[in-house]
Amino acid sequence: MASLPPSLSSILFLTLALILMSASPAFSSSRKSLDDHHDLPIKTGFKLTLTSVDSGENFTTIERLHRQMKRGRHRLEKLSERILTSEHPIRSMVYPGQGEFLMNLSIGTPPQPYYAIMDTGSDLVWTQCQPCIQCFPQPTPLYDPMKSSSFSEVPCSSNLCKALPISNCSNANGCEYLYIYGDGDSTSGVLGTETFTFEEVSVPNIGFGCGEINTGDKGNGAGLVGLGRGALSLVSQLDEPKFSYCLTYFNGTKPSTLLMGSQASSVNCPSSSREMKNTPLIKNPVIPTFYYLSLKGITVGSTRLPINETTFALHENGTGGVFIDSGTSITHLVESAFSLVKEEFISQVNLPTVNATDSPWLDGLDLCFQLPSGSVSVDIPSLVFHFQDADLDLPKENYMITDSSVGVMCLAMGKSSDGSSVFGNIQQQNILVVYDLSKETVSFMPTECDQC
Ligand SMILES: *[C@@H]1O[C@H](CO)[C@@H](O)[C@H](O)[C@H]1NC(C)=O
Ligand SMILES: *[C@@H]1O[C@H](CO)[C@@H](O)[C@H](O)[C@H]1NC(C)=O
Ligand SMILES: *[C@@H]1O[C@H](CO)[C@@H](O)[C@H](O)[C@H]1NC(C)=O
Ligand SMILES: *[C@@H]1O[C@H](CO)[C@@H](O)[C@H](O)[C@H]1NC(C)=O
Ligand SMILES: *[C@@H]1O[C@H](CO)[C@@H](O)[C@H](O)[C@H]1NC(C)=O
Ligand SMILES: *[C@@H]1O[C@H](CO)[C@@H](O)[C@H](O)[C@H]1NC(C)=O
Ligand SMILES: *[C@@H]1O[C@H](CO)[C@@H](O)[C@H](O)[C@H]1NC(C)=O
């Protein structure tokens, strides 16, 4: 849908809105008057288990990486499209979509369980809703607001309704929304508030999209939980707007962890160092949803690479910069910086390189080495990302992926072609990453995430 001309998009919304208008009387019996108490912050903290969207599938290490990369690449392309078309009012409202992790939660009273995709690249929390006009298949029953005593529609005066990128609000039909993702998926319906239950903890009055027309395929997911910086996201609706995640090794079997609100920095998993490194968050005026960081440089082994500081700068027109993301697999750096990283690894690793174009699984990986036969140990140079005030020394398995079944070792990084860079989830494994929206910082602490 990102490539639709704006006129088509508005026709689509008009059509959706008309369909919704005719469908919305079904809501009236469950509609309650709601004062603005849902705009009050929600006091809570909770912990959730995150499973990879590929979990349970039998893939080799490289296959698994390849699948993640394909999804991630898509995300980056759509993001740059969004920035470059920011003068188009509709197209600039497209969110990258696709996440790598699923969470198990429940909605309503009594609770109706479902799986949702966690997404740090968008804001809206939503699930497919009855009466459904167009829904994709999901493994759990569709949420029905009529069967919940805690559903309310959001009034037009609500800050949440005003925060929607595309909406149409009236007393008769409620706050209708359309939310578009870059992979062509979208959701539209009515904005409501509900009680959500996250494992043991119930949180009332969370603003969410009750999706009546939803396109795409979310695997086991029945919606998304947006964790971006915008007002509609789950984290922004908490009284302590912060969260953290601890991602396990992508090829392992242990699930990852998400900690929300007051729980975000209360880690009780083993850590090699209790030192939390903090780096400031920067805002991109064009896409305020994303978490941009200030990256000052990169060191490979003992060599600080000669990267001009301006290489990673975020420009006022929204181009450039470096953002941290949970839904992108490998880190992509602007080409001039990536080629320096690549050259440095080639000169420090004493192994022949493999021509990646020779194997479909290596497609998209710019640098692979041929592993020596036998159990010879290989020296892998260290890799440090110098974020402002936070030098992040990465564990080796966060950038060198070894697949002995194929006999290769690949650098899990690549180049980006659009001038902006992204710090991906492979690089964030076994690190507690804390996003604090009120302090405007991201913090890192090395952690054994499979012990959380
Ligand atoms: C908004 O909803 C009203 C009815 O409440 C409808 O007449 C109007 O066409 C809708 N606008 C758009 C852009 O869909
Ligand atoms: C996974 O795949 C490998 C190789 O294709 C096979 O030997 C193994 O039995 C499979 N395991 C499961 C659980 O399917
Ligand atoms: C990756 O996962 C596969 C399948 O579970 C397993 O056979 C392989 O040994 C794992 N590789 C590593 C490096 O953990
Ligand atoms: C998801 O949550 C529901 C309700 O709490 C529970 O019954 C179900 O077993 C959970 N599923 C998983 C895979 O944890
Ligand atoms: C860094 O790049 C900027 C803009 O391209 C240029 O003006 C400046 O001279 C460069 N600095 C160094 C040390 O190369
Ligand atoms: C955005 O700003 C940067 C730096 O000022 C400039 O180099 C670039 O050409 C601009 N890009 C667009 C698409 O306007
Ligand atoms: C890799 O393969 C491409 C296409 O087959 C070829 O053009 C290139 O020379 C090869 N590079 C090496 C280092 O063998």
XYZ file of C-alpha atoms and ligand atoms in Angstrom:
550
model
C 0.000 0.000 0.000
C 3.003 2.230 0.496
C 3.287 2.557 -3.247
C -0.313 3.602 -3.822
C -0.734 7.176 -4.969
C -2.189 9.306 -2.153
C -5.488 9.720 -4.005
C -6.014 5.957 -4.074
C -5.190 5.707 -0.393
C -7.796 8.286 0.495
C -10.380 6.562 -1.659
C -9.530 3.387 0.172
C -9.977 5.072 3.507
C -13.232 6.602 2.387
C -14.410 3.140 1.365
C -13.251 1.646 4.622
C -14.896 4.430 6.564
C -18.163 3.894 4.696
C -18.052 0.178 5.412
C -17.306 0.927 9.030
C -20.176 3.397 9.219
C -22.588 0.704 8.178
C -20.983 -1.804 10.512
C -20.695 0.311 13.617
C -24.286 0.078 14.936
C -23.194 -3.317 16.246
C -21.082 -1.450 18.739
C -23.708 0.856 20.122
C -25.027 -1.542 22.724
C -21.586 -2.013 24.201
C -20.606 1.636 23.940
C -20.235 3.337 27.270
C -19.775 6.935 28.093
C -16.166 7.461 28.896
C -14.653 10.483 30.470
C -11.021 11.229 30.010
C -9.731 8.900 32.706
C -8.138 6.698 30.059
C -5.759 9.548 29.276
C -4.324 9.207 32.762
C -1.093 7.284 32.905
C -1.284 3.611 33.810
C 0.670 2.614 36.908
C 2.227 -0.728 36.364
C 5.110 -2.938 35.444
C 5.176 -6.478 34.093
C 7.310 -9.108 32.438
C 6.517 -11.035 29.249
C 7.996 -13.892 27.285
C 8.898 -13.230 23.660
C 9.156 -16.035 21.154
C 10.719 -15.696 17.727
C 8.264 -15.814 14.809
C 10.399 -18.679 13.435
C 10.509 -20.625 16.695
C 9.592 -24.294 16.463
C 10.774 -24.464 12.851
C 13.730 -26.642 11.903
C 16.217 -24.282 10.258
C 20.001 -24.288 10.175
C 21.767 -21.245 11.641
C 22.331 -19.622 8.271
C 18.801 -20.368 7.055
C 17.384 -18.784 10.169
C 19.550 -15.711 9.705
C 18.602 -15.546 6.051
C 14.885 -15.581 6.851
C 15.279 -12.836 9.433
C 17.344 -10.762 7.051
C 14.763 -10.995 4.303
C 12.129 -9.635 6.652
C 14.498 -6.974 7.985
C 15.611 -5.741 4.595
C 12.047 -5.137 3.640
C 11.603 -3.062 6.772
C 14.570 -0.825 5.996
C 13.525 -0.261 2.400
C 10.040 0.774 3.444
C 11.407 3.087 6.082
C 13.591 5.001 3.659
C 10.668 5.199 1.270
C 8.699 6.748 4.078
C 11.302 9.413 4.769
C 11.876 10.231 1.123
C 8.162 10.663 0.464
C 7.504 12.585 3.656
C 5.959 15.461 1.724
C 3.134 13.070 0.784
C 0.650 13.249 3.635
C -0.568 9.677 3.248
C 2.603 7.861 2.307
C 4.525 9.381 5.200
C 2.043 7.706 7.534
C 3.201 4.237 6.635
C 4.940 2.205 9.343
C 7.491 -0.472 8.451
C 5.498 -3.372 9.937
C 6.744 -6.960 10.474
C 8.349 -7.807 13.780
C 10.497 -10.702 14.866
C 8.875 -11.536 18.205
C 5.491 -12.728 19.401
C 3.995 -12.135 22.843
C 1.135 -13.945 24.536
C -1.465 -11.657 26.096
C -5.193 -11.443 26.769
C -7.756 -8.764 26.071
C -11.053 -7.987 27.796
C -13.074 -9.158 30.804
C -13.171 -12.162 30.958
C -9.748 -12.344 29.270
C -9.594 -13.566 25.668
C -6.016 -14.756 24.884
C -4.146 -14.122 21.647
C -0.623 -13.662 20.257
C 0.615 -10.294 19.060
C 3.732 -9.193 17.242
C 5.939 -6.822 19.226
C 7.049 -3.872 17.096
C 9.395 -1.068 18.142
C 8.897 0.500 14.705
C 5.228 1.455 15.057
C 2.930 2.773 17.767
C -0.600 1.384 17.517
C -1.698 -1.547 19.702
C -4.396 -3.487 17.815
C -6.077 -6.822 17.356
C -8.630 -8.265 14.960
C -12.149 -7.635 16.198
C -15.708 -8.876 15.825
C -17.785 -8.038 13.858
C -15.010 -8.642 11.371
C -15.454 -7.421 7.807
C -12.102 -8.719 6.550
C -9.713 -10.650 8.777
C -6.713 -12.906 8.187
C -6.670 -16.353 9.828
C -5.485 -16.469 13.435
C -5.044 -19.504 15.731
C -7.099 -18.055 18.624
C -10.780 -17.011 18.503
C -11.421 -13.449 17.320
C -11.770 -10.900 20.114
C -15.367 -9.805 20.525
C -15.906 -6.467 22.327
C -19.560 -7.441 22.905
C -18.384 -10.322 25.103
C -16.225 -8.052 27.240
C -17.490 -5.897 30.111
C -14.413 -3.651 29.984
C -14.553 -2.419 26.357
C -15.240 1.265 25.737
C -14.987 3.378 22.641
C -12.622 6.321 22.704
C -14.316 9.745 22.392
C -13.275 12.244 19.713
C -11.845 14.533 22.404
C -9.341 11.881 23.480
C -5.643 12.557 22.971
C -5.314 9.012 21.661
C -7.802 9.669 18.875
C -5.958 12.882 18.016
C -2.641 11.002 17.900
C -3.814 8.714 15.067
C -2.096 9.385 11.748
C -5.329 8.816 9.770
C -8.685 9.010 11.503
C -12.288 10.107 11.145
C -14.154 10.738 14.358
C -17.838 11.387 14.977
C -20.125 10.845 17.955
C -22.148 8.409 15.875
C -19.306 6.191 14.645
C -16.597 6.731 17.203
C -12.924 7.234 16.463
C -12.319 5.374 13.217
C -8.723 4.761 12.213
C -6.651 3.475 9.335
C -3.093 2.344 10.063
C -0.872 1.322 7.168
C 2.294 -0.774 7.191
C 5.004 -0.734 4.540
C 4.607 -4.399 3.639
C 1.193 -3.524 2.235
C -0.683 -4.617 5.342
C -3.159 -2.366 7.101
C -5.713 -2.372 9.856
C -8.778 -0.200 10.198
C -11.573 -0.103 12.711
C -12.532 1.777 15.829
C -10.262 2.990 18.611
C -11.305 1.685 22.015
C -9.942 1.064 25.466
C -9.710 -2.318 27.139
C -8.213 -4.207 30.012
C -5.175 -6.140 28.821
C -3.721 -9.010 30.800
C -0.013 -9.619 30.455
C 0.687 -12.995 32.017
C -0.356 -12.258 35.641
C -0.846 -8.490 35.430
C -4.079 -6.819 34.296
C -3.868 -3.248 33.057
C -7.139 -1.338 32.480
C -7.897 1.407 29.928
C -5.268 0.737 27.327
C -6.099 2.479 24.066
C -6.105 0.028 21.146
C -7.396 -0.464 17.637
C -10.361 -2.809 17.299
C -9.544 -3.917 13.751
C -12.480 -4.781 11.515
C -10.673 -4.695 8.180
C -7.203 -6.202 8.424
C -4.942 -7.345 5.638
C -1.776 -9.403 5.681
C -0.577 -12.571 7.274
C 0.695 -12.417 10.830
C 1.534 -16.109 11.224
C 0.319 -16.971 14.713
C -0.271 -13.300 15.507
C -3.707 -11.683 15.772
C -2.411 -8.125 15.842
C 0.509 -5.928 16.857
C 1.735 -4.269 20.025
C 3.478 -1.034 19.028
C 6.366 0.019 21.249
C 7.453 3.132 19.345
C 7.933 6.625 20.802
C 4.506 7.915 19.723
C 1.545 8.568 22.055
C -0.431 5.509 20.884
C 2.196 2.930 21.791
C 1.880 0.626 24.781
C 4.985 2.105 26.407
C 3.741 5.698 26.016
C 0.505 4.756 27.776
C 2.289 3.559 30.922
C 2.899 5.898 33.861
C 6.575 5.003 33.689
C 7.124 5.139 29.935
C 9.977 2.707 29.685
C 10.605 -0.865 28.623
C 13.480 -3.221 28.078
C 14.124 -6.442 26.288
C 16.686 -9.159 26.641
C 17.040 -11.157 23.411
C 18.457 -14.678 23.481
C 20.767 -16.099 20.801
C 18.656 -16.223 17.620
C 19.421 -19.863 16.894
C 18.755 -21.068 20.426
C 15.582 -22.530 21.880
C 15.143 -20.273 24.936
C 12.600 -17.460 24.664
C 13.487 -13.781 25.059
C 12.102 -11.400 27.695
C 10.232 -8.103 27.553
C 9.977 -5.947 30.696
C 7.495 -3.091 30.778
C 7.073 0.054 32.873
C 8.402 0.025 36.412
C 9.907 -3.449 35.790
C 12.066 -2.282 32.875
C 15.383 -2.053 34.687
C 14.730 -4.584 37.448
C 16.813 -7.373 36.025
C 17.100 -10.636 37.849
C 19.088 -12.491 35.237
C 22.848 -13.124 35.527
C 25.070 -10.389 34.190
C 28.827 -10.306 33.727
C 28.855 -6.663 34.763
C 26.235 -4.601 36.534
C 27.378 -1.562 34.625
C 24.573 0.093 32.691
C 25.821 2.229 29.788
C 23.486 5.075 28.833
C 23.308 6.876 25.518
C 20.908 9.730 24.660
C 17.921 9.205 22.350
C 17.611 11.547 19.401
C 14.340 12.431 17.707
C 13.847 12.305 13.956
C 11.405 15.144 13.213
C 10.027 13.245 10.205
C 9.469 9.869 11.945
C 9.083 10.490 15.687
C 8.206 6.804 16.235
C 11.787 5.583 15.806
C 14.572 5.380 18.378
C 17.606 7.173 16.963
C 20.993 7.008 18.691
C 24.156 8.984 18.225
C 26.885 6.699 16.839
C 30.363 8.252 16.947
C 32.536 5.493 15.556
C 33.466 1.799 15.316
C 36.556 -0.143 16.420
C 37.546 -3.537 14.949
C 40.250 -5.336 16.941
C 42.484 -2.481 18.077
C 41.795 -0.313 15.039
C 39.437 2.638 15.376
C 38.113 2.994 11.840
C 38.622 6.368 10.109
C 34.900 7.117 9.789
C 34.024 10.787 9.425
C 31.705 11.776 12.315
C 29.229 13.298 9.858
C 28.701 9.829 8.299
C 26.159 8.804 10.949
C 24.558 12.239 11.521
C 20.777 12.610 11.481
C 19.720 15.481 9.200
C 16.836 17.869 9.750
C 15.066 16.557 6.653
C 14.890 13.106 8.306
C 17.628 11.432 6.274
C 20.768 9.862 7.744
C 21.138 8.863 11.379
C 21.294 5.519 13.163
C 18.286 3.936 14.833
C 18.015 0.911 17.072
C 15.348 -1.633 16.133
C 14.065 -4.995 17.346
C 12.491 -5.971 14.024
C 15.595 -5.633 11.837
C 17.983 -8.575 12.079
C 21.469 -7.461 11.076
C 23.005 -4.019 11.439
C 23.135 -2.047 8.217
C 25.642 0.785 7.960
C 25.914 3.467 5.302
C 28.157 2.109 2.581
C 31.257 4.222 3.277
C 31.344 3.003 6.893
C 30.463 -0.596 6.073
C 33.252 -0.944 3.520
C 35.786 0.163 6.154
C 34.395 -2.460 8.589
C 34.562 -5.142 5.897
C 38.130 -4.310 4.834
C 39.263 -4.342 8.443
C 37.762 -7.777 9.120
C 39.333 -9.168 5.927
C 42.737 -7.885 6.971
C 42.456 -9.171 10.564
C 40.830 -12.595 9.986
C 43.322 -15.057 8.521
C 40.886 -17.059 6.402
C 39.910 -17.168 2.724
C 36.671 -15.348 1.906
C 33.729 -17.189 0.340
C 31.893 -15.825 -2.640
C 28.475 -15.322 -1.100
C 26.735 -15.240 -4.483
C 27.488 -18.986 -4.788
C 24.968 -20.010 -2.090
C 21.359 -18.867 -1.774
C 21.619 -18.853 2.025
C 24.501 -16.445 1.952
C 22.598 -13.997 -0.238
C 22.581 -10.624 1.450
C 25.634 -11.333 3.570
C 28.503 -9.206 2.331
C 31.362 -11.017 4.007
C 31.794 -14.741 4.661
C 34.940 -16.723 5.455
C 35.713 -20.360 4.702
C 36.154 -22.220 7.993
C 39.312 -24.364 8.219
C 38.614 -28.099 8.252
C 38.961 -29.867 11.589
C 38.530 -28.230 14.946
C 41.030 -25.413 14.477
C 40.051 -22.442 16.613
C 39.594 -19.163 14.768
C 40.613 -15.755 16.111
C 37.780 -13.306 15.703
C 38.629 -9.628 16.227
C 36.561 -7.691 18.760
C 33.963 -5.163 17.597
C 33.040 -2.013 19.519
C 30.262 0.429 18.642
C 31.018 3.858 20.107
C 27.624 5.348 20.866
C 27.682 8.717 22.598
C 28.781 8.055 26.230
C 28.436 4.277 25.708
C 31.096 2.049 24.146
C 29.378 -1.235 23.359
C 31.811 -4.157 23.109
C 29.783 -6.849 21.364
C 29.895 -10.571 22.197
C 31.488 -12.388 19.222
C 28.348 -14.403 18.407
C 26.555 -11.066 17.926
C 28.464 -10.374 14.697
C 30.207 -13.553 13.514
C 27.738 -16.298 12.662
C 29.325 -19.695 12.347
C 27.509 -22.516 10.579
C 29.711 -25.584 10.659
C 27.195 -27.579 8.608
C 27.971 -25.229 5.699
C 31.577 -24.605 6.778
C 31.318 -20.828 6.770
C 31.559 -17.921 9.152
C 29.784 -14.724 8.132
C 29.808 -11.152 9.366
C 26.214 -10.384 10.384
C 26.327 -6.840 9.075
C 25.643 -5.212 5.769
C 25.493 -1.925 3.917
C 22.496 0.323 3.595
C 21.967 2.325 0.478
C 19.728 5.130 1.647
C 22.039 7.104 3.944
C 20.590 5.908 7.245
C 21.877 3.057 9.392
C 20.118 0.609 11.691
C 21.427 -1.274 14.713
C 19.763 -4.673 14.414
C 18.593 -7.349 16.838
C 21.437 -9.840 16.122
C 23.805 -7.206 17.550
C 21.569 -6.816 20.627
C 21.542 -10.456 21.750
C 22.402 -11.127 25.407
C 22.282 -7.436 26.234
C 19.550 -5.901 28.360
C 18.409 -2.917 26.254
C 16.421 -0.360 28.258
C 14.408 2.329 26.466
C 13.502 5.191 28.803
C 11.145 7.631 27.071
C 11.066 10.202 29.866
C 14.824 10.321 30.455
C 15.282 10.010 26.662
C 18.003 7.393 26.942
C 18.762 3.884 25.764
C 20.886 1.796 28.135
C 22.853 -1.378 27.573
C 23.972 -4.025 30.041
C 25.514 -7.383 29.086
C 23.150 -10.095 30.378
C 22.663 -13.830 29.985
C 19.181 -13.497 28.524
C 18.446 -17.238 28.497
C 18.703 -17.193 32.331
C 16.047 -14.477 32.846
C -16.023 10.516 7.992
O -17.238 10.004 8.531
C -18.393 10.705 8.054
C -19.583 10.110 8.763
O -19.431 10.164 10.109
C -18.529 10.549 6.553
O -19.618 11.269 6.085
C -17.261 11.045 5.871
O -17.306 10.765 4.505
C -16.035 10.347 6.472
N -14.824 10.911 5.907
C -13.879 10.169 5.327
C -12.673 10.873 4.835
O -14.004 8.964 5.211
C 15.828 -30.982 11.340
O 16.490 -31.079 10.107
C 17.604 -31.992 10.116
C 18.333 -31.891 8.778
O 17.450 -31.558 7.736
C 17.090 -33.415 10.419
O 18.184 -34.314 10.447
C 16.394 -33.393 11.771
O 15.818 -34.662 12.030
C 15.274 -32.332 11.781
N 14.734 -32.230 13.130
C 13.428 -32.115 13.369
C 13.040 -31.990 14.812
O 12.595 -32.072 12.484
C 21.362 -23.877 15.328
O 20.149 -24.579 15.404
C 20.161 -25.847 14.747
C 18.752 -26.411 14.831
O 18.230 -26.280 16.116
C 21.196 -26.756 15.399
O 21.256 -27.967 14.709
C 22.550 -26.043 15.362
O 23.510 -26.817 16.054
C 22.474 -24.668 15.984
N 23.724 -24.002 15.814
C 24.281 -23.310 16.808
C 25.565 -22.654 16.476
O 23.782 -23.210 17.907
C -0.899 -18.027 26.366
O -1.747 -17.505 27.381
C -2.907 -18.289 27.619
C -3.763 -17.562 28.622
O -3.011 -17.056 29.680
C -2.494 -19.678 28.084
O -3.628 -20.467 28.261
C -1.578 -20.308 27.024
O -1.102 -21.541 27.477
C -0.393 -19.398 26.727
N 0.379 -19.977 25.646
C 1.703 -20.103 25.702
C 2.352 -20.727 24.513
O 2.362 -19.729 26.655
C 33.813 15.106 7.095
O 32.804 15.271 6.116
C 32.421 16.615 5.960
C 31.211 16.646 5.006
O 31.356 15.724 3.980
C 33.604 17.421 5.425
O 33.243 18.775 5.280
C 34.760 17.302 6.438
O 35.904 17.950 5.906
C 35.084 15.846 6.714
N 36.037 15.762 7.798
C 37.150 15.029 7.724
C 38.040 15.038 8.923
O 37.417 14.375 6.724
C 18.748 16.108 3.457
O 19.735 16.902 4.096
C 21.083 16.490 3.847
C 22.026 17.320 4.731
O 21.643 18.644 4.755
C 21.393 16.644 2.360
O 22.708 16.229 2.098
C 20.401 15.764 1.587
O 20.597 15.948 0.199
C 18.953 16.095 1.947
N 18.110 15.078 1.326
C 16.906 15.333 0.803
C 16.171 14.174 0.217
O 16.432 16.455 0.814
C 32.063 -13.942 -7.095
O 31.077 -14.283 -8.042
C 30.799 -13.235 -8.952
C 29.668 -13.699 -9.849
O 29.738 -15.055 -10.131
C 32.082 -12.930 -9.766
O 31.821 -11.850 -10.640
C 33.179 -12.525 -8.786
O 34.388 -12.330 -9.469
C 33.383 -13.611 -7.728
N 34.330 -13.136 -6.744
C 35.324 -13.904 -6.257
C 36.159 -13.272 -5.200
O 35.508 -15.039 -6.645
